[in-house]
Short mmCIF file of C-alpha atoms and ligand atoms in Angstrom, two decimals:
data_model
loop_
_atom_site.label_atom_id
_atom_site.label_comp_id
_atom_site.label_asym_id
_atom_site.label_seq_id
_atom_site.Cartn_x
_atom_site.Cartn_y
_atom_site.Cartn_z
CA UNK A 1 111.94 89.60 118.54
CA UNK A 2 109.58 92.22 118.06
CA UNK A 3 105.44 90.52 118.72
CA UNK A 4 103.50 91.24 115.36
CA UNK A 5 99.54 91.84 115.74
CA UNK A 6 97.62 88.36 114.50
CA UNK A 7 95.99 90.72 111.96
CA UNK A 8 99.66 91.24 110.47
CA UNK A 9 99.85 87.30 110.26
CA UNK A 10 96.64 86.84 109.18
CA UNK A 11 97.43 89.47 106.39
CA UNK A 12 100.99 87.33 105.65
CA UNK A 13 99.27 83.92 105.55
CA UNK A 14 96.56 84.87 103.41
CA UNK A 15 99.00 86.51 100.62
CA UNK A 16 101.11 83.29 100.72
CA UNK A 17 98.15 81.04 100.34
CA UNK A 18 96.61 83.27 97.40
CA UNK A 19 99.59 83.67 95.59
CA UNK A 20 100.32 80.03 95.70
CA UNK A 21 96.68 78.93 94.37
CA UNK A 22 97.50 81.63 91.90
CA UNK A 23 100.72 80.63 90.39
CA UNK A 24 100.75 79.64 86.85
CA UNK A 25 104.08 78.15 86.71
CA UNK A 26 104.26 74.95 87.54
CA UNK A 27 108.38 75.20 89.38
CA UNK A 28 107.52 78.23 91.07
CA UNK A 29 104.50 76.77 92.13
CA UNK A 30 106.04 74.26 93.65
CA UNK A 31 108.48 76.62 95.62
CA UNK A 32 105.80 78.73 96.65
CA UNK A 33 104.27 75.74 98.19
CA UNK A 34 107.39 75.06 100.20
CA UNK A 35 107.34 78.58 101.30
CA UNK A 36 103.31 78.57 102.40
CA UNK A 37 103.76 75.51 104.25
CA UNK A 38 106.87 77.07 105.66
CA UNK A 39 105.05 80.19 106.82
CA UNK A 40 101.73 78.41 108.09
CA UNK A 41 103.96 75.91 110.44
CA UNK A 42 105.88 78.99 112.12
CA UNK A 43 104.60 80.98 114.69
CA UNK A 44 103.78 84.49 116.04
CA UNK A 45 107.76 84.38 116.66
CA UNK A 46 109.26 82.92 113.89
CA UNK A 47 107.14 84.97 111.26
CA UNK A 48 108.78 87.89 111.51
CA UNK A 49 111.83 86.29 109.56
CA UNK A 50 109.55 84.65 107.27
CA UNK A 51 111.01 86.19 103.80
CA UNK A 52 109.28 86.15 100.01
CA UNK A 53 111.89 84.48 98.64
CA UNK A 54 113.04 86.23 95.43
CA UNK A 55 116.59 84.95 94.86
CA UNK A 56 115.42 83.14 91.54
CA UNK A 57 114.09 86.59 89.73
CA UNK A 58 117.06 88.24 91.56
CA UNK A 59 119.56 85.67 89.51
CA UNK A 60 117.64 85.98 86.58
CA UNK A 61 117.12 89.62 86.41
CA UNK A 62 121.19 89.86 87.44
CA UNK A 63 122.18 87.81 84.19
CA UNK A 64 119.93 88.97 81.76
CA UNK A 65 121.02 92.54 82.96
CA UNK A 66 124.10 92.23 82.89
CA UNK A 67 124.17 90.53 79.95
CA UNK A 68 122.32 93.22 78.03
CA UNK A 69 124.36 95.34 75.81
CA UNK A 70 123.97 98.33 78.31
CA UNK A 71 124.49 96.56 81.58
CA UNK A 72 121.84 97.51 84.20
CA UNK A 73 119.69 96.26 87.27
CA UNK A 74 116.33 96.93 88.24
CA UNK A 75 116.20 99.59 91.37
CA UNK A 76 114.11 97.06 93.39
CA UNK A 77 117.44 94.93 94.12
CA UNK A 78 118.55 97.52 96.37
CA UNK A 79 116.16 97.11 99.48
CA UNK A 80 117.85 94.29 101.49
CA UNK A 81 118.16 94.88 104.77
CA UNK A 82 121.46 97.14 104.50
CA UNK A 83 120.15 98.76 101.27
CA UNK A 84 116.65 99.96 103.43
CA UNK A 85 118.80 101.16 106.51
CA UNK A 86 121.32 103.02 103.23
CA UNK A 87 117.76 104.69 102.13
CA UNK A 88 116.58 105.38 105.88
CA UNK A 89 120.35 107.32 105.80
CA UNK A 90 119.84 109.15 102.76
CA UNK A 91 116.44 110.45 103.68
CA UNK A 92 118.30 112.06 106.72
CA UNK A 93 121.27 114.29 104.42
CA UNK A 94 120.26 117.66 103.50
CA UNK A 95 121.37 117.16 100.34
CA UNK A 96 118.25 114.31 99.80
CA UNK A 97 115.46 117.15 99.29
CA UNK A 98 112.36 114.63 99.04
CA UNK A 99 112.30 113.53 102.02
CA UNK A 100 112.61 116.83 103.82
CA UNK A 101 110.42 118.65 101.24
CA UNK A 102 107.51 115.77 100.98
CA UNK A 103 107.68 115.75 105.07
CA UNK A 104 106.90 119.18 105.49
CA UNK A 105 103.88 119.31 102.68
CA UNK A 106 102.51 116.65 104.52
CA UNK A 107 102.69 117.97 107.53
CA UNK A 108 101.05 120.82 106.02
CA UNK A 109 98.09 119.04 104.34
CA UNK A 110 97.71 116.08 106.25
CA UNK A 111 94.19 117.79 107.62
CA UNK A 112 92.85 118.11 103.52
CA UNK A 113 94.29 114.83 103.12
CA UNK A 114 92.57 113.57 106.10
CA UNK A 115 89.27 114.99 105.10
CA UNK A 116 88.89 112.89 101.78
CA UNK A 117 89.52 109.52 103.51
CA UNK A 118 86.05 108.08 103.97
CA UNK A 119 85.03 106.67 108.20
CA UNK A 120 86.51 102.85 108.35
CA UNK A 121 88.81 102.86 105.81
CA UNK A 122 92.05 101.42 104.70
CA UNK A 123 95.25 102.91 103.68
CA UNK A 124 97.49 100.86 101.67
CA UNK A 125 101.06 101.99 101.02
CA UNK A 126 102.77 101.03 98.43
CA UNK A 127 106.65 101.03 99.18
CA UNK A 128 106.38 101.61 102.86
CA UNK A 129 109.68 101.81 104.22
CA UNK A 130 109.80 102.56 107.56
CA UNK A 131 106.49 104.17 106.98
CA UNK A 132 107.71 107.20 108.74
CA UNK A 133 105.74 109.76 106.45
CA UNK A 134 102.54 107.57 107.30
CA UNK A 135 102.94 108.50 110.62
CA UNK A 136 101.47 112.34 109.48
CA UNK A 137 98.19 110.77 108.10
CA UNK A 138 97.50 108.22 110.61
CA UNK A 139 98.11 110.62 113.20
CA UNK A 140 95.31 113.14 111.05
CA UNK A 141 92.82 110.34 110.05
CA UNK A 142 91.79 108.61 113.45
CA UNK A 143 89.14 107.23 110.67
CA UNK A 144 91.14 104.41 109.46
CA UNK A 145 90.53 101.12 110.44
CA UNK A 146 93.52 99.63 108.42
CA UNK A 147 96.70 99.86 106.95
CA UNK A 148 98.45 98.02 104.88
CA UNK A 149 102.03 98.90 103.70
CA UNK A 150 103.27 96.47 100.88
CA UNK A 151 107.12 96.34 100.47
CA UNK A 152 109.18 94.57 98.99
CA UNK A 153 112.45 94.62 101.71
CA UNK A 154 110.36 92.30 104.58
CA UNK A 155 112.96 93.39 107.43
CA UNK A 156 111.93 97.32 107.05
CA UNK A 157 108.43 96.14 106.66
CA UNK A 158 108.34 93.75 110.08
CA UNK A 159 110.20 96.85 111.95
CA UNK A 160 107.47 99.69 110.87
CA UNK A 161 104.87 96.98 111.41
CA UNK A 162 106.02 96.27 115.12
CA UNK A 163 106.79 100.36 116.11
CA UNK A 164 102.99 101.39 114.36
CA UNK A 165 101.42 98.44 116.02
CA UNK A 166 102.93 99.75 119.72
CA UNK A 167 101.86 103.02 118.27
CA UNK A 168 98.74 102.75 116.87
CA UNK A 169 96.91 100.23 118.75
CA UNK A 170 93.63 100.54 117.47
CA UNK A 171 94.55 100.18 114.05
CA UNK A 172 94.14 97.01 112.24
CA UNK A 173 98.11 96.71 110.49
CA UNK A 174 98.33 93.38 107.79
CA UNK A 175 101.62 93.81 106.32
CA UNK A 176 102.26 92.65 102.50
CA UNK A 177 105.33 92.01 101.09
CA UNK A 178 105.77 91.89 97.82
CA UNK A 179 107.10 93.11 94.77
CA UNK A 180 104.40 95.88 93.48
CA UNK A 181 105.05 95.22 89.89
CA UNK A 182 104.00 91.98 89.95
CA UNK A 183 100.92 90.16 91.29
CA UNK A 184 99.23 90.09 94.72
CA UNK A 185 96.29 90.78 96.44
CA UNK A 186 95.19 92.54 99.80
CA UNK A 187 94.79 91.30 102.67
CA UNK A 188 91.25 90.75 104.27
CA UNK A 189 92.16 93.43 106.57
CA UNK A 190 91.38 95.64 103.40
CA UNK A 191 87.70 93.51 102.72
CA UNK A 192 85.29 95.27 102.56
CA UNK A 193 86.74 98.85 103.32
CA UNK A 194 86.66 102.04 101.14
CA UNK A 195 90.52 101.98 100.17
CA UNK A 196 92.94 104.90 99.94
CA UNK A 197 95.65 104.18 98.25
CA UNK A 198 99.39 105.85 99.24
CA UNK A 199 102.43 105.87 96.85
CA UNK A 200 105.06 108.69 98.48
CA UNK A 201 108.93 109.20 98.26
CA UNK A 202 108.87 109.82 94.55
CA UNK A 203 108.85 105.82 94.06
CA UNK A 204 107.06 105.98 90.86
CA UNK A 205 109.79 107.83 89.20
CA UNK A 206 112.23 105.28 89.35
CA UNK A 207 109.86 103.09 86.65
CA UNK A 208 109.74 104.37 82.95
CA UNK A 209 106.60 106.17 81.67
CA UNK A 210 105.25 102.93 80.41
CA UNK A 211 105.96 100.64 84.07
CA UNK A 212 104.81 104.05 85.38
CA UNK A 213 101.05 103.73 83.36
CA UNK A 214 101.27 99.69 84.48
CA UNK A 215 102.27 100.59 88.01
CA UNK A 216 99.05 103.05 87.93
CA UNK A 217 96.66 100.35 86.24
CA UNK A 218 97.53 97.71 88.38
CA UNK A 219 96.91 100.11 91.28
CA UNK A 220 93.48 101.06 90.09
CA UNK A 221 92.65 96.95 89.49
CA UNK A 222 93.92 96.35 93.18
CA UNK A 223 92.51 99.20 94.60
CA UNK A 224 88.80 98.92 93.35
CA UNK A 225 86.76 101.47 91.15
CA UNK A 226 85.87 103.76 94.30
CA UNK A 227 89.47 104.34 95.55
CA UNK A 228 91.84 107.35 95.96
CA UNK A 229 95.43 107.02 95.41
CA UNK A 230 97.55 110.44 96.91
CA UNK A 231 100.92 109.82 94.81
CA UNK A 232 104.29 111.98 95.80
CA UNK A 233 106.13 113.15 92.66
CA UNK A 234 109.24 114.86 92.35
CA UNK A 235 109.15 117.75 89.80
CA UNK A 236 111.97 119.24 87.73
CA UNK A 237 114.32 121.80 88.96
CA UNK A 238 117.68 122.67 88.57
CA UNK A 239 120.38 120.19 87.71
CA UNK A 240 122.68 121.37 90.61
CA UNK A 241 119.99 120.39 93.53
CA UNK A 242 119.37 117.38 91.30
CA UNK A 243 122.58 116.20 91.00
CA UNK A 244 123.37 116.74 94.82
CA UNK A 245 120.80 114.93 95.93
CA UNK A 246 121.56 111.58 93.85
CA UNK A 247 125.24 112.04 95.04
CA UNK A 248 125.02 113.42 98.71
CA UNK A 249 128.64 115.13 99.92
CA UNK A 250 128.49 112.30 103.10
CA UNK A 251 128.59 109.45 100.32
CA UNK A 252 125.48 107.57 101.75
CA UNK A 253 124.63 107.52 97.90
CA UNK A 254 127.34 105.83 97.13
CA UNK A 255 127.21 103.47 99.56
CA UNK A 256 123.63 102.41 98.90
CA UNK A 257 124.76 101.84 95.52
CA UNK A 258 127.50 99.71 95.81
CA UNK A 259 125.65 97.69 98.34
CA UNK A 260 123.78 95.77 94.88
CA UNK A 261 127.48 94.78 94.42
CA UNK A 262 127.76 93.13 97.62
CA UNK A 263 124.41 92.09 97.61
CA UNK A 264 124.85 90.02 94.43
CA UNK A 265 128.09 88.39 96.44
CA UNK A 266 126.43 87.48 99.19
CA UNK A 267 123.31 86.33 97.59
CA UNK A 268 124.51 84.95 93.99
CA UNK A 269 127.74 83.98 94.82
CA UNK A 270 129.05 87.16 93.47
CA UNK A 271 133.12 88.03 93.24
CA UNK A 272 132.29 91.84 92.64
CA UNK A 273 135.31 94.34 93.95
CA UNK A 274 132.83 97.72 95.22
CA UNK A 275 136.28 99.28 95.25
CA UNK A 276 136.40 98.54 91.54
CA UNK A 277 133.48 100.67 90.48
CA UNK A 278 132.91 104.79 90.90
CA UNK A 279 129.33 105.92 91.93
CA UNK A 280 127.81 108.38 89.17
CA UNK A 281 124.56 110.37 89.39
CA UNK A 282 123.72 112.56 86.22
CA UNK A 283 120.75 114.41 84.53
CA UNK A 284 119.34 112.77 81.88
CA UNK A 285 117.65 115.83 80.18
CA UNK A 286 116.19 113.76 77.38
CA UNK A 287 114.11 111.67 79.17
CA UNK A 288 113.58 114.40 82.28
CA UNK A 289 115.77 111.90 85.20
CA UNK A 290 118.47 111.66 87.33
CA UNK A 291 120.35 108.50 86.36
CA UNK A 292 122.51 106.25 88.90
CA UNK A 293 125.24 104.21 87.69
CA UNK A 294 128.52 102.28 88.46
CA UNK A 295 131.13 102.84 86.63
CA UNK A 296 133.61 100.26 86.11
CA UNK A 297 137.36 101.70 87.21
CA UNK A 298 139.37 98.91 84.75
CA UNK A 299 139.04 96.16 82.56
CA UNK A 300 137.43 93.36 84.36
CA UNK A 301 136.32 90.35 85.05
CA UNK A 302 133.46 89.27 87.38
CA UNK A 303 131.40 86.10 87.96
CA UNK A 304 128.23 85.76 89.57
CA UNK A 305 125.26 83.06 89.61
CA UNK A 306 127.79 80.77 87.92
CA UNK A 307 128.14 83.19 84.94
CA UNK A 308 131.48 85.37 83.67
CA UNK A 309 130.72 88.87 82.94
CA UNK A 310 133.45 91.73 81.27
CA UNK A 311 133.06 95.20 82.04
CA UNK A 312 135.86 97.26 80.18
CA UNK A 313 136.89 100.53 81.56
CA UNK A 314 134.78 103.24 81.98
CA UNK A 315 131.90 100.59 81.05
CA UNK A 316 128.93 101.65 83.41
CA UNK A 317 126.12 99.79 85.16
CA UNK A 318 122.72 101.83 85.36
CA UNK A 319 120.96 101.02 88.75
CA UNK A 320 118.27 103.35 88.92
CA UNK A 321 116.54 106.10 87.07
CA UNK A 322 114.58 109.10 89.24
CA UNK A 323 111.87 110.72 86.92
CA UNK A 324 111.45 114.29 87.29
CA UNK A 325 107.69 115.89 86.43
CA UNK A 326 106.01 118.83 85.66
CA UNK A 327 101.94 119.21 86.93
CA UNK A 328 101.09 118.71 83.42
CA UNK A 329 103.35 115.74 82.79
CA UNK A 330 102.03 113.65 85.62
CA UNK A 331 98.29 114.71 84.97
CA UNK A 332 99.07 113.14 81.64
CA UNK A 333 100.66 109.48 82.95
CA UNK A 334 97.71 108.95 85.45
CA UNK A 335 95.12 110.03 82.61
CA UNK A 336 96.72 107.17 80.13
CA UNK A 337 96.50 104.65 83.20
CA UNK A 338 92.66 106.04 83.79
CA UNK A 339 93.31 108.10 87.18
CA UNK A 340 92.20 112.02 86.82
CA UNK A 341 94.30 114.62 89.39
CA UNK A 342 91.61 116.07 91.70
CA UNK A 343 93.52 118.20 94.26
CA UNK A 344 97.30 119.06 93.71
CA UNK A 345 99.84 120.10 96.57
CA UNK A 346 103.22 121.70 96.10
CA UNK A 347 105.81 121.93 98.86
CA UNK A 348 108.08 125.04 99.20
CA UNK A 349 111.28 124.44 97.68
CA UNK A 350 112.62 122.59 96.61
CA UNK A 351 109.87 121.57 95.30
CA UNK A 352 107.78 118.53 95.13
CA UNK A 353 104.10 117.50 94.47
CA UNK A 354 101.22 115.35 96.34
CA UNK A 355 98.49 114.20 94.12
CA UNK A 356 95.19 113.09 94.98
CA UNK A 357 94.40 110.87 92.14
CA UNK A 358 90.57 109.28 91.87
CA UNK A 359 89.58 106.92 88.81
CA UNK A 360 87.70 108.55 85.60
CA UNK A 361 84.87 107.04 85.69
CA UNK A 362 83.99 104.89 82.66
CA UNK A 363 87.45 104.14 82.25
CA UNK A 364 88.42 100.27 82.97
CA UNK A 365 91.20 99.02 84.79
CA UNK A 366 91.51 95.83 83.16
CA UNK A 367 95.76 95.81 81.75
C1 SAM B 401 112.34 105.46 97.55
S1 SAM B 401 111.93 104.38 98.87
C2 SAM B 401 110.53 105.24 99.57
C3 SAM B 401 110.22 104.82 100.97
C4 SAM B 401 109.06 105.59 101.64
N1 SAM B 401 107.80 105.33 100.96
C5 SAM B 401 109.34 107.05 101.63
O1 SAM B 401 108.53 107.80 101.08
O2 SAM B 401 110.34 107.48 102.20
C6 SAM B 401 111.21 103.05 97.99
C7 SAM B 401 110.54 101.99 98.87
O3 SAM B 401 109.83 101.10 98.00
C8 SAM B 401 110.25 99.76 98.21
N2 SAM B 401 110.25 99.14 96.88
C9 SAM B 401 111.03 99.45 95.82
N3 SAM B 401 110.70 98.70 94.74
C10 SAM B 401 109.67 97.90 95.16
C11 SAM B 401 108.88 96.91 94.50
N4 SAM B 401 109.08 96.60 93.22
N5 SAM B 401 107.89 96.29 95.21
C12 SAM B 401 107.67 96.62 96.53
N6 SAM B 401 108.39 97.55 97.19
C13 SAM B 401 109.38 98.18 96.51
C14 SAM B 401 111.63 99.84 98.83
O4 SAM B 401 111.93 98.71 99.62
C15 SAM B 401 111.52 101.13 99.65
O5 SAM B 401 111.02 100.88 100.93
#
């Protein structure tokens, strides 16, 4: 069992404890309780299986989605512990350009990016992973006092916590997870700090425009009035490298697809056949996006969370949409949210963008 730094519990604890004075509902409340008492009573050890437990929005997202007239699930379902290590895999094919493309600009800029991050501050992450790209600014910006990476998959968030806190000893790490779309605060590790805010991977492409503006908003209320937020975006290009990358020739893709499917069986009492359902990745040139889907290979029948669900043939399941930019598209989104672009950074191709993003001023954050 890997030791976690007592800032890192510290960081846990306090998120726990705020989000359960916070909580407006009175059932959830009372679960969130359970779980704070839960987490204070376990130790150094124990806490790094301590989980936010989010089987009841899982269940409910899972029925009303599937429910819908065009089935789908919300992309956040597929970071369980197998889905993170499926992502880890697909950063490593050649046919998944972000990863390689994003590393290399980084690597490139990572003195800039270093530059604009004030003496003592904090960089929070914002869909962490195995905060591998991190590594390039930490490594640039011997300035920060903290990090925080918020995520929502708590086993790849207790690994990278435990390998950068071997790493980086004299870095204060308080590890958050939680979902980023909803509500939570930072840790005290973050108090009092200029903030720098860090959204790679191409994450916010996966929400629509609109969750994109709220994703931005929320950022800018959490963040503060004074912080930067450096935001990797993936920009259009041509459907073939598009379409390879969302459906890689090892069939990682696939896998990490399916792996909702079993998921929702393991978790919801699911009777899902993956066998039963083809991967599909296609361009969506309407709404500028790579599309993921299952498609159902027969008429069935499938229960799940004590419900009964039909898919008929060919019937498909969207799991995630990947929205592709120009400059001037993204410059737009942040400006709606209140953000303006002040530096932009393109990689060689195929191509993707960094943006460092700082609030207009005037311009609230309130949602
Ligand atoms: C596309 S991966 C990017 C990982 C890493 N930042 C990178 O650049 O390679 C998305 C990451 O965001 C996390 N994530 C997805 N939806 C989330 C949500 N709603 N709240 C918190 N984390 C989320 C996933 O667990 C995963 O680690």
């Amino acid at each position: 069992m890997p030791l976690i730094p007592i800032d890192a519990i510290n960081g846990r604890i306090e998120n726990e404890i705020r989000n359960v004075l916070d909580s407006e509902a009175h059932l959830s409340g009372f679960n969130q309780v359970n779980h704070a008492i839960e987490f204070l009573i376990s130790d150094a050890e124990t806490f790094a299986a301590v989980q936010v437990d989010t089987r009841d929005s899982f269940a409910a997202d899972m029925v009303s989605g599937l429910s819908a007239r065009h089935k789908q699930l919300p992309p956040k379902y597929f970071y369980d512990a197998t889905g993170s290590r499926l992502f880890e895999e697909i950063c490593r094919t050649d046919d998944y350009y972000v990863t390689r493309s994003e590393t290399a600009l980084l690597r490139n800029i990572a003195e800039e990016l270093a530059a604009g991050i004030p003496q003592g501050a904090a960089l929070v992450e914002f869909g962490s992973g195995e905060s591998a790209k991190t590594r390039l600014l930490l490594d640039a910006a011997p300035q920060l006092s903290a990090y925080v990476p918020i995520d929502i998959s708590a086993d790849a968030l207790d690994q990278a916590s435990a390998m950068l806190a071997r790493d980086y000893p004299q870095l204060s790490i308080a590890p958050v997870v939680a979902d980023f779309t909803g509500h939570f605060h930072l840790p005290a590790a973050a108090d009092g700090r200029p903030r720098v805010g860090f959204f790679p991977g191409s994450t916010i492409g996966n929400f629509d425009r609109d969750g994109a503006v709220r994703f931005l908003q929320s950022a800018r209320q959490i963040m503060g009035d004074q912080a930067a937020l450096l935001v990797g975006v993936d920009l259009v290009k041509d459907e073939a490298t598009l379409s390879a990358a969302y459906d890689d020739s090892q069939g990682v893709t696939a896998r990490f697809n399916k792996n909702l499917l079993i998921r929702i069986n393991r978790e919801l009492g699911g009777d899902f056949d993956p066998d039963a359902f083809d991967h599909l990745a296609l361009w969506n040139p309407v709404h500028s996006r790579m599309e993921m889907h299952l498609v159902s290979r027969k008429d069935q029948i499938v229960n799940a969370a004590g419900h009964t669900f039909s898919f008929r043939s060919g019937e498909r399941l969207h799991t995630e949409n990947s929205h592709k930019f120009t400059i001037d598209s993204f410059a737009q989104l942040a400006a709606r949210a209140g953000w303006s672009v002040a530096n932009t950074w393109i990689s060689d191709e195929p191509r993707v963008a960094m943006f460092r993003l700082e609030p207009i001023p005037g311009r609230s954050a309130v949602i």
